[in-house]
Amino acid sequence: MALSHTSTTLPRRALATLSEKELRKAERTLDRGTWAITFGAVLFSVLTVTPLVMAVTDDRWDWTAPILPLVVDAAVIIVVRLDSTVSRLGGSGGFWPTLLRWMTGVMTLALNVGMSALHRDWVGVAVHSVAPTLLIVTAEAALAYRRAITRALDRIAEAAAAAAEQARAEKEAADERERERLEKERKAREDAEEAQREHERLMEEQRQAAEEKRIREEREHNLRVERERAEREERQRQQERDHLLRLEQERTAREAAERKAKAEQEERARLQREREAAARAAAEQEQNRPTRVSVPVQAAAKSGRRVVVRDVGKDEFAGMAPEEKELALYAIYRQARDESEYENFEDDPRFRQGGDLNGSQLGIRLGRSDAAGRSKVKPKFEAWYREELAKRAEQTAEAEERELVATA
């Protein structure tokens, strides 16, 4: 038992300084030694116990004598193997594995010393008790060694795991610090680039603003110069236009006066021709001289205007065709319209009721009814007269336009 005590206390001090490789090597040595002792004890037990079993067994069953030591030794092998496995796992089998270990050890010891004890050979008892006792003590010591080695390996594994965890944590911390450093560098670089871009943008904006201001001032200066030049040219053109306009007005007034004088002369000549034609027509009808009818002049007396009143004779256009009568009477009507001094010719006594040129008198003078004169003759004469006025105005405008074009 002293050996078992030494084997359980020694590893606690010695195994703490060994490495995992050395502990694994020691464990293999322990396994090999344990199995060598176990197989030796089992072989010695079979050779020793078989004669004892044969001595107490019927001769017919002597061949079964090796079974008993083999069964006991098999139990020993099971105990040793499973104890090593359980100890590697860092556990304990409990009561029954311990009982099995001690029971197989005691049985092996009893069977090995049984023959010598029966013959009271105490030297044989001592000799045959060596192998079983060594097997029992070796099993206990191996169990204690394995548990100590397992604890040492566990501590090494825990230390290695802790070291690995610490290394991992340190690596993660270093990686985090490196990431932070890189992030700070990247952030600083981005800030510097952003500041540089902002500075360049501000400089570009200032340059563009200065360029726009220069262009704007230059454009305003050019516009101001161009406006002043345009104003000067416009003043010059206006002066020239005013001068030309005065000249044109003077020329136009002069030409208009000439045209008016010529038109008046032509109109007087036309009227003269019409009067001569009317006189000739009247001379041809001297034999039918009509009774004179005086035109009322009360309206002329009230208006204070000078009124030319002419006498109208019956059948004054005798011998003329109806169209010739209309043209002759229209010539008298047109002359009266041209010579009328009234703004509204209807206020002229000659065109009012009782006058020689009102609608009723026009119909009577043409040998028609007074109603026909009002509804047909007078509207026809007015239409002819408006057409002539339009033609006169158009001719005057065309003449003025031709003069303006020639002047330009």
GROMACS .gro file of C-alpha atoms in nm:
model
  408
    1MET     CA    1   0.000   0.000   0.000
    2ALA     CA    2   0.297   0.235   0.050
    3LEU     CA    3   0.357   0.215  -0.322
    4SER     CA    4   0.001   0.327  -0.389
    5HIS     CA    5   0.043   0.626  -0.155
    6THR     CA    6   0.366   0.729  -0.323
    7SER     CA    7   0.211   0.702  -0.667
    8THR     CA    8  -0.077   0.932  -0.576
    9THR     CA    9   0.125   1.207  -0.410
   10LEU     CA   10   0.431   1.226  -0.634
   11PRO     CA   11   0.263   1.336  -0.959
   12ARG     CA   12   0.099   1.636  -0.795
   13ARG     CA   13   0.441   1.794  -0.746
   14ALA     CA   14   0.626   1.645  -1.043
   15LEU     CA   15   0.360   1.653  -1.315
   16ALA     CA   16   0.298   2.025  -1.280
   17THR     CA   17   0.635   2.100  -1.442
   18LEU     CA   18   0.596   1.864  -1.735
   19SER     CA   19   0.476   1.965  -2.081
   20GLU     CA   20   0.184   1.806  -2.260
   21LYS     CA   21   0.421   1.603  -2.478
   22GLU     CA   22   0.607   1.470  -2.178
   23LEU     CA   23   0.282   1.385  -2.002
   24ARG     CA   24   0.157   1.200  -2.309
   25LYS     CA   25   0.483   1.007  -2.322
   26ALA     CA   26   0.459   0.921  -1.950
   27GLU     CA   27   0.100   0.807  -1.999
   28ARG     CA   28   0.204   0.576  -2.281
   29THR     CA   29   0.481   0.434  -2.063
   30LEU     CA   30   0.228   0.378  -1.784
   31ASP     CA   31  -0.010   0.201  -2.022
   32ARG     CA   32   0.259  -0.026  -2.156
   33GLY     CA   33   0.388  -0.116  -1.813
   34THR     CA   34   0.041  -0.174  -1.676
   35TRP     CA   35  -0.054  -0.403  -1.962
   36ALA     CA   36   0.279  -0.589  -1.937
   37ILE     CA   37   0.224  -0.652  -1.565
   38THR     CA   38  -0.140  -0.743  -1.632
   39PHE     CA   39  -0.059  -0.997  -1.903
   40GLY     CA   40   0.225  -1.142  -1.698
   41ALA     CA   41   0.006  -1.176  -1.392
   42VAL     CA   42  -0.275  -1.327  -1.601
   43LEU     CA   43  -0.036  -1.582  -1.758
   44PHE     CA   44   0.120  -1.666  -1.423
   45SER     CA   45  -0.229  -1.695  -1.269
   46VAL     CA   46  -0.346  -1.936  -1.540
   47LEU     CA   47  -0.042  -2.158  -1.491
   48THR     CA   48  -0.073  -2.148  -1.113
   49VAL     CA   49  -0.448  -2.176  -1.069
   50THR     CA   50  -0.509  -2.449  -1.331
   51PRO     CA   51  -0.346  -2.732  -1.120
   52LEU     CA   52  -0.544  -2.617  -0.816
   53VAL     CA   53  -0.872  -2.628  -1.007
   54MET     CA   54  -0.779  -2.967  -1.154
   55ALA     CA   55  -0.714  -3.100  -0.804
   56VAL     CA   56  -1.061  -3.005  -0.684
   57THR     CA   57  -1.242  -3.101  -1.006
   58ASP     CA   58  -1.357  -3.440  -1.126
   59ASP     CA   59  -1.112  -3.606  -1.358
   60ARG     CA   60  -1.365  -3.600  -1.637
   61TRP     CA   61  -1.375  -3.217  -1.621
   62ASP     CA   62  -1.005  -3.149  -1.591
   63TRP     CA   63  -1.010  -2.982  -1.931
   64THR     CA   64  -1.230  -2.702  -1.780
   65ALA     CA   65  -0.965  -2.611  -1.525
   66PRO     CA   66  -0.817  -2.313  -1.728
   67ILE     CA   67  -1.163  -2.151  -1.764
   68LEU     CA   68  -1.177  -2.018  -1.410
   69PRO     CA   69  -0.844  -1.833  -1.410
   70LEU     CA   70  -0.926  -1.697  -1.756
   71VAL     CA   71  -1.263  -1.565  -1.635
   72VAL     CA   72  -1.103  -1.399  -1.332
   73ASP     CA   73  -0.819  -1.258  -1.540
   74ALA     CA   74  -1.072  -1.131  -1.800
   75ALA     CA   75  -1.244  -0.938  -1.521
   76VAL     CA   76  -0.903  -0.799  -1.424
   77ILE     CA   77  -0.841  -0.688  -1.786
   78ILE     CA   78  -1.186  -0.524  -1.801
   79VAL     CA   79  -1.121  -0.337  -1.477
   80VAL     CA   80  -0.781  -0.213  -1.589
   81ARG     CA   81  -0.901  -0.106  -1.934
   82LEU     CA   82  -1.215   0.072  -1.821
   83ASP     CA   83  -1.039   0.238  -1.530
   84SER     CA   84  -0.786   0.386  -1.771
   85THR     CA   85  -1.063   0.508  -2.001
   86VAL     CA   86  -1.267   0.662  -1.718
   87SER     CA   87  -0.960   0.827  -1.570
   88ARG     CA   88  -0.875   0.981  -1.907
   89LEU     CA   89  -1.223   1.133  -1.909
   90GLY     CA   90  -1.148   1.283  -1.567
   91GLY     CA   91  -1.425   1.089  -1.391
   92SER     CA   92  -1.474   0.808  -1.139
   93GLY     CA   93  -1.663   0.480  -1.181
   94GLY     CA   94  -1.807   0.481  -0.832
   95PHE     CA   95  -1.866   0.194  -0.589
   96TRP     CA   96  -1.919  -0.101  -0.822
   97PRO     CA   97  -1.605  -0.059  -1.033
   98THR     CA   98  -1.404  -0.030  -0.710
   99LEU     CA   99  -1.571  -0.342  -0.571
  100LEU     CA  100  -1.504  -0.530  -0.896
  101ARG     CA  101  -1.140  -0.421  -0.894
  102TRP     CA  102  -1.078  -0.537  -0.536
  103MET     CA  103  -1.286  -0.852  -0.571
  104THR     CA  104  -1.095  -0.965  -0.882
  105GLY     CA  105  -0.768  -0.881  -0.710
  106VAL     CA  106  -0.857  -1.078  -0.397
  107MET     CA  107  -0.984  -1.372  -0.606
  108THR     CA  108  -0.667  -1.374  -0.811
  109LEU     CA  109  -0.458  -1.360  -0.492
  110ALA     CA  110  -0.661  -1.640  -0.329
  111LEU     CA  111  -0.645  -1.865  -0.634
  112ASN     CA  112  -0.270  -1.810  -0.674
  113VAL     CA  113  -0.182  -1.894  -0.310
  114GLY     CA  114  -0.452  -2.163  -0.264
  115MET     CA  115  -0.231  -2.464  -0.362
  116SER     CA  116   0.054  -2.349  -0.137
  117ALA     CA  117  -0.187  -2.273   0.151
  118LEU     CA  118  -0.338  -2.621   0.126
  119HIS     CA  119   0.012  -2.770   0.160
  120ARG     CA  120   0.107  -2.513   0.431
  121ASP     CA  121   0.392  -2.397   0.215
  122TRP     CA  122   0.429  -2.042   0.338
  123VAL     CA  123   0.718  -1.971   0.110
  124GLY     CA  124   0.501  -2.076  -0.185
  125VAL     CA  125   0.223  -1.856  -0.050
  126ALA     CA  126   0.457  -1.556  -0.048
  127VAL     CA  127   0.597  -1.636  -0.392
  128HIS     CA  128   0.257  -1.690  -0.551
  129SER     CA  129   0.114  -1.376  -0.387
  130VAL     CA  130   0.372  -1.150  -0.563
  131ALA     CA  131   0.201  -1.137  -0.903
  132PRO     CA  132  -0.157  -1.079  -0.776
  133THR     CA  133  -0.043  -0.821  -0.523
  134LEU     CA  134   0.166  -0.641  -0.786
  135LEU     CA  135  -0.136  -0.642  -1.020
  136ILE     CA  136  -0.368  -0.495  -0.754
  137VAL     CA  137  -0.123  -0.227  -0.648
  138THR     CA  138  -0.031  -0.147  -1.011
  139ALA     CA  139  -0.402  -0.105  -1.099
  140GLU     CA  140  -0.451   0.138  -0.809
  141ALA     CA  141  -0.131   0.326  -0.879
  142ALA     CA  142  -0.202   0.342  -1.254
  143LEU     CA  143  -0.548   0.479  -1.178
  144ALA     CA  144  -0.400   0.747  -0.955
  145TYR     CA  145  -0.130   0.829  -1.215
  146ARG     CA  146  -0.388   0.853  -1.492
  147ARG     CA  147  -0.606   1.083  -1.288
  148ALA     CA  148  -0.309   1.304  -1.207
  149ILE     CA  149  -0.198   1.303  -1.571
  150THR     CA  150  -0.557   1.381  -1.681
  151ARG     CA  151  -0.575   1.672  -1.435
  152ALA     CA  152  -0.239   1.797  -1.558
  153LEU     CA  153  -0.349   1.765  -1.919
  154ASP     CA  154  -0.673   1.944  -1.833
  155ARG     CA  155  -0.478   2.224  -1.669
  156ILE     CA  156  -0.249   2.240  -1.969
  157ALA     CA  157  -0.547   2.237  -2.204
  158GLU     CA  158  -0.719   2.504  -1.996
  159ALA     CA  159  -0.400   2.707  -1.988
  160ALA     CA  160  -0.357   2.656  -2.361
  161ALA     CA  161  -0.720   2.747  -2.418
  162ALA     CA  162  -0.683   3.050  -2.193
  163ALA     CA  163  -0.363   3.144  -2.372
  164ALA     CA  164  -0.532   3.090  -2.707
  165GLU     CA  165  -0.829   3.292  -2.591
  166GLN     CA  166  -0.602   3.562  -2.461
  167ALA     CA  167  -0.403   3.551  -2.783
  168ARG     CA  168  -0.724   3.566  -2.981
  169ALA     CA  169  -0.850   3.851  -2.767
  170GLU     CA  170  -0.516   4.027  -2.800
  171LYS     CA  171  -0.520   3.962  -3.174
  172GLU     CA  172  -0.876   4.090  -3.198
  173ALA     CA  173  -0.780   4.390  -2.988
  174ALA     CA  174  -0.476   4.446  -3.208
  175ASP     CA  175  -0.691   4.401  -3.517
  176GLU     CA  176  -0.946   4.640  -3.372
  177ARG     CA  177  -0.675   4.891  -3.293
  178GLU     CA  178  -0.537   4.844  -3.643
  179ARG     CA  179  -0.884   4.888  -3.789
  180GLU     CA  180  -0.938   5.195  -3.576
  181ARG     CA  181  -0.600   5.329  -3.682
  182LEU     CA  182  -0.677   5.257  -4.048
  183GLU     CA  183  -1.023   5.404  -4.004
  184LYS     CA  184  -0.877   5.715  -3.845
  185GLU     CA  185  -0.621   5.741  -4.122
  186ARG     CA  186  -0.892   5.687  -4.382
  187LYS     CA  187  -1.117   5.940  -4.208
  188ALA     CA  188  -0.832   6.187  -4.183
  189ARG     CA  189  -0.744   6.126  -4.547
  190GLU     CA  190  -1.107   6.168  -4.652
  191ASP     CA  191  -1.136   6.482  -4.438
  192ALA     CA  192  -0.820   6.618  -4.597
  193GLU     CA  193  -0.948   6.529  -4.944
  194GLU     CA  194  -1.287   6.680  -4.863
  195ALA     CA  195  -1.119   6.994  -4.731
  196GLN     CA  196  -0.906   7.006  -5.045
  197ARG     CA  197  -1.214   6.960  -5.264
  198GLU     CA  198  -1.401   7.224  -5.065
  199HIS     CA  199  -1.106   7.460  -5.099
  200GLU     CA  200  -1.086   7.392  -5.472
  201ARG     CA  201  -1.462   7.437  -5.501
  202LEU     CA  202  -1.447   7.771  -5.318
  203MET     CA  203  -1.155   7.880  -5.531
  204GLU     CA  204  -1.343   7.773  -5.844
  205GLU     CA  205  -1.655   7.956  -5.729
  206GLN     CA  206  -1.451   8.267  -5.657
  207ARG     CA  207  -1.283   8.238  -5.996
  208GLN     CA  208  -1.616   8.188  -6.168
  209ALA     CA  209  -1.769   8.477  -5.973
  210ALA     CA  210  -1.476   8.701  -6.067
  211GLU     CA  211  -1.500   8.586  -6.429
  212GLU     CA  212  -1.877   8.641  -6.434
  213LYS     CA  213  -1.834   8.983  -6.276
  214ARG     CA  214  -1.568   9.074  -6.533
  215ILE     CA  215  -1.787   8.948  -6.817
  216ARG     CA  216  -2.091   9.126  -6.672
  217GLU     CA  217  -1.902   9.452  -6.631
  218GLU     CA  218  -1.756   9.417  -6.978
  219ARG     CA  219  -2.099   9.339  -7.120
  220GLU     CA  220  -2.254   9.632  -6.933
  221HIS     CA  221  -1.977   9.858  -7.057
  222ASN     CA  222  -2.025   9.736  -7.412
  223LEU     CA  223  -2.401   9.775  -7.378
  224ARG     CA  224  -2.358  10.124  -7.240
  225VAL     CA  225  -2.120  10.218  -7.521
  226GLU     CA  226  -2.349  10.056  -7.778
  227ARG     CA  227  -2.651  10.230  -7.628
  228GLU     CA  228  -2.477  10.567  -7.634
  229ARG     CA  229  -2.368  10.504  -7.994
  230ALA     CA  230  -2.720  10.392  -8.087
  231GLU     CA  231  -2.864  10.700  -7.919
  232ARG     CA  232  -2.625  10.923  -8.109
  233GLU     CA  233  -2.705  10.751  -8.434
  234GLU     CA  234  -3.075  10.761  -8.353
  235ARG     CA  235  -3.054  11.132  -8.282
  236GLN     CA  236  -2.870  11.182  -8.609
  237ARG     CA  237  -3.124  10.969  -8.795
  238GLN     CA  238  -3.407  11.150  -8.623
  239GLN     CA  239  -3.260  11.484  -8.724
  240GLU     CA  240  -3.220  11.359  -9.078
  241ARG     CA  241  -3.576  11.220  -9.075
  242ASP     CA  242  -3.708  11.548  -8.937
  243HIS     CA  243  -3.522  11.740  -9.204
  244LEU     CA  244  -3.640  11.505  -9.477
  245LEU     CA  245  -3.990  11.512  -9.331
  246ARG     CA  246  -3.996  11.890  -9.338
  247LEU     CA  247  -3.872  11.884  -9.695
  248GLU     CA  248  -4.126  11.617  -9.783
  249GLN     CA  249  -4.405  11.805  -9.611
  250GLU     CA  250  -4.310  12.120  -9.793
  251ARG     CA  251  -4.292  11.935 -10.122
  252THR     CA  252  -4.612  11.745 -10.049
  253ALA     CA  253  -4.791  12.067  -9.953
  254ARG     CA  254  -4.663  12.231 -10.264
  255GLU     CA  255  -4.764  11.939 -10.484
  256ALA     CA  256  -5.098  11.908 -10.304
  257ALA     CA  257  -5.163  12.276 -10.368
  258GLU     CA  258  -5.070  12.224 -10.730
  259ARG     CA  259  -5.292  11.916 -10.755
  260LYS     CA  260  -5.574  12.098 -10.584
  261ALA     CA  261  -5.540  12.394 -10.818
  262LYS     CA  262  -5.527  12.159 -11.117
  263ALA     CA  263  -5.823  11.960 -10.986
  264GLU     CA  264  -6.023  12.279 -10.930
  265GLN     CA  265  -5.932  12.392 -11.277
  266GLU     CA  266  -6.037  12.057 -11.424
  267GLU     CA  267  -6.356  12.059 -11.216
  268ARG     CA  268  -6.439  12.408 -11.337
  269ALA     CA  269  -6.374  12.298 -11.692
  270ARG     CA  270  -6.596  11.993 -11.642
  271LEU     CA  271  -6.870  12.200 -11.488
  272GLN     CA  272  -6.836  12.443 -11.774
  273ARG     CA  273  -6.871  12.159 -12.020
  274GLU     CA  274  -7.175  12.025 -11.838
  275ARG     CA  275  -7.334  12.368 -11.830
  276GLU     CA  276  -7.268  12.410 -12.196
  277ALA     CA  277  -7.420  12.068 -12.262
  278ALA     CA  278  -7.720  12.158 -12.049
  279ALA     CA  279  -7.749  12.495 -12.230
  280ARG     CA  280  -7.741  12.319 -12.563
  281ALA     CA  281  -8.009  12.083 -12.449
  282ALA     CA  282  -8.218  12.371 -12.325
  283ALA     CA  283  -8.173  12.564 -12.651
  284GLU     CA  284  -8.301  12.268 -12.847
  285GLN     CA  285  -8.626  12.283 -12.645
  286GLU     CA  286  -8.696  12.652 -12.670
  287GLN     CA  287  -9.027  12.586 -12.836
  288ASN     CA  288  -9.135  12.399 -12.520
  289ARG     CA  289  -9.016  12.651 -12.267
  290PRO     CA  290  -9.152  12.534 -11.932
  291THR     CA  291  -9.328  12.734 -11.668
  292ARG     CA  292  -9.091  12.848 -11.405
  293VAL     CA  293  -9.131  12.725 -11.051
  294SER     CA  294  -8.946  12.913 -10.781
  295VAL     CA  295  -8.769  12.722 -10.507
  296PRO     CA  296  -8.859  12.827 -10.154
  297VAL     CA  297  -8.583  13.020  -9.986
  298GLN     CA  298  -8.719  13.045  -9.635
  299ALA     CA  299  -8.459  12.800  -9.508
  300ALA     CA  300  -8.179  13.000  -9.667
  301ALA     CA  301  -8.306  13.315  -9.506
  302LYS     CA  302  -8.315  13.146  -9.165
  303SER     CA  303  -7.965  12.996  -9.195
  304GLY     CA  304  -7.802  13.317  -9.308
  305ARG     CA  305  -7.603  13.132  -9.577
  306ARG     CA  306  -7.569  13.225  -9.940
  307VAL     CA  307  -7.797  12.995 -10.140
  308VAL     CA  308  -7.797  12.951 -10.514
  309VAL     CA  309  -8.155  12.884 -10.625
  310ARG     CA  310  -8.224  12.774 -10.977
  311ASP     CA  311  -8.545  12.742 -11.158
  312VAL     CA  312  -8.657  12.404 -11.283
  313GLY     CA  313  -8.861  12.377 -11.591
  314LYS     CA  314  -9.086  12.098 -11.695
  315ASP     CA  315  -8.937  11.854 -11.947
  316GLU     CA  316  -8.596  12.016 -11.916
  317PHE     CA  317  -8.429  11.705 -12.068
  318ALA     CA  318  -8.676  11.658 -12.354
  319GLY     CA  319  -8.539  11.463 -12.645
  320MET     CA  320  -8.278  11.277 -12.439
  321ALA     CA  321  -8.272  10.906 -12.373
  322PRO     CA  322  -8.348  10.801 -12.013
  323GLU     CA  323  -7.980  10.723 -11.947
  324GLU     CA  324  -7.873  11.061 -12.085
  325LYS     CA  325  -8.134  11.232 -11.868
  326GLU     CA  326  -7.995  11.056 -11.558
  327LEU     CA  327  -7.636  11.151 -11.648
  328ALA     CA  328  -7.731  11.516 -11.714
  329LEU     CA  329  -7.930  11.542 -11.390
  330TYR     CA  330  -7.650  11.360 -11.199
  331ALA     CA  331  -7.399  11.618 -11.331
  332ILE     CA  332  -7.617  11.892 -11.178
  333TYR     CA  333  -7.653  11.683 -10.854
  334ARG     CA  334  -7.277  11.623 -10.829
  335GLN     CA  335  -7.192  11.991 -10.888
  336ALA     CA  336  -7.437  12.090 -10.616
  337ARG     CA  337  -7.281  11.838 -10.378
  338ASP     CA  338  -6.931  11.964 -10.449
  339GLU     CA  339  -7.033  12.331 -10.409
  340SER     CA  340  -7.242  12.275 -10.097
  341GLU     CA  341  -7.105  12.460  -9.794
  342TYR     CA  342  -7.303  12.254  -9.542
  343GLU     CA  343  -7.135  11.983  -9.334
  344ASN     CA  344  -7.443  11.770  -9.390
  345PHE     CA  345  -7.558  11.820  -9.744
  346GLU     CA  346  -7.912  11.728  -9.637
  347ASP     CA  347  -7.925  12.064  -9.463
  348ASP     CA  348  -7.859  12.239  -9.791
  349PRO     CA  349  -8.190  12.403  -9.912
  350ARG     CA  350  -8.141  12.250 -10.255
  351PHE     CA  351  -8.150  11.899 -10.111
  352ARG     CA  352  -8.423  11.961  -9.856
  353GLN     CA  353  -8.795  11.941  -9.907
  354GLY     CA  354  -8.892  12.207 -10.157
  355GLY     CA  355  -8.544  12.216 -10.313
  356ASP     CA  356  -8.474  12.134 -10.676
  357LEU     CA  357  -8.251  11.835 -10.587
  358ASN     CA  358  -8.447  11.650 -10.320
  359GLY     CA  359  -8.559  11.297 -10.391
  360SER     CA  360  -8.907  11.388 -10.509
  361GLN     CA  361  -8.785  11.662 -10.748
  362LEU     CA  362  -8.521  11.424 -10.892
  363GLY     CA  363  -8.794  11.175 -10.986
  364ILE     CA  364  -9.019  11.449 -11.128
  365ARG     CA  365  -8.738  11.605 -11.331
  366LEU     CA  366  -8.668  11.264 -11.489
  367GLY     CA  367  -9.039  11.222 -11.572
  368ARG     CA  368  -9.096  10.969 -11.292
  369SER     CA  369  -9.297  10.973 -10.976
  370ASP     CA  370  -9.179  11.147 -10.663
  371ALA     CA  371  -9.175  10.813 -10.479
  372ALA     CA  372  -8.943  10.666 -10.747
  373GLY     CA  373  -8.717  10.968 -10.708
  374ARG     CA  374  -8.692  10.916 -10.330
  375SER     CA  375  -8.646  10.536 -10.335
  376LYS     CA  376  -8.441  10.488 -10.652
  377VAL     CA  377  -8.299  10.799 -10.816
  378LYS     CA  378  -8.152  10.972 -10.511
  379PRO     CA  379  -7.995  10.652 -10.366
  380LYS     CA  380  -7.845  10.580 -10.709
  381PHE     CA  381  -7.696  10.933 -10.736
  382GLU     CA  382  -7.556  10.904 -10.380
  383ALA     CA  383  -7.395  10.570 -10.468
  384TRP     CA  384  -7.236  10.719 -10.780
  385TYR     CA  385  -7.113  11.016 -10.583
  386ARG     CA  386  -6.955  10.801 -10.310
  387GLU     CA  387  -6.783  10.591 -10.575
  388GLU     CA  388  -6.637  10.905 -10.732
  389LEU     CA  389  -6.519  11.029 -10.392
  390ALA     CA  390  -6.351  10.692 -10.327
  391LYS     CA  391  -6.180  10.700 -10.666
  392ARG     CA  392  -6.061  11.055 -10.605
  393ALA     CA  393  -5.917  10.959 -10.266
  394GLU     CA  394  -5.751  10.649 -10.411
  395GLN     CA  395  -5.596  10.850 -10.696
  396THR     CA  396  -5.469  11.110 -10.452
  397ALA     CA  397  -5.316  10.843 -10.225
  398GLU     CA  398  -5.149  10.669 -10.518
  399ALA     CA  399  -5.003  10.997 -10.640
  400GLU     CA  400  -4.869  11.078 -10.292
  401GLU     CA  401  -4.723  10.728 -10.260
  402ARG     CA  402  -4.549  10.758 -10.596
  403GLU     CA  403  -4.407  11.093 -10.492
  404LEU     CA  404  -4.284  10.953 -10.158
  405VAL     CA  405  -4.121  10.655 -10.333
  406ALA     CA  406  -3.955  10.882 -10.585
  407THR     CA  407  -3.833  11.107 -10.303
  408ALA     CA  408  -3.693  10.814 -10.104
   0.00000   0.00000   0.00000
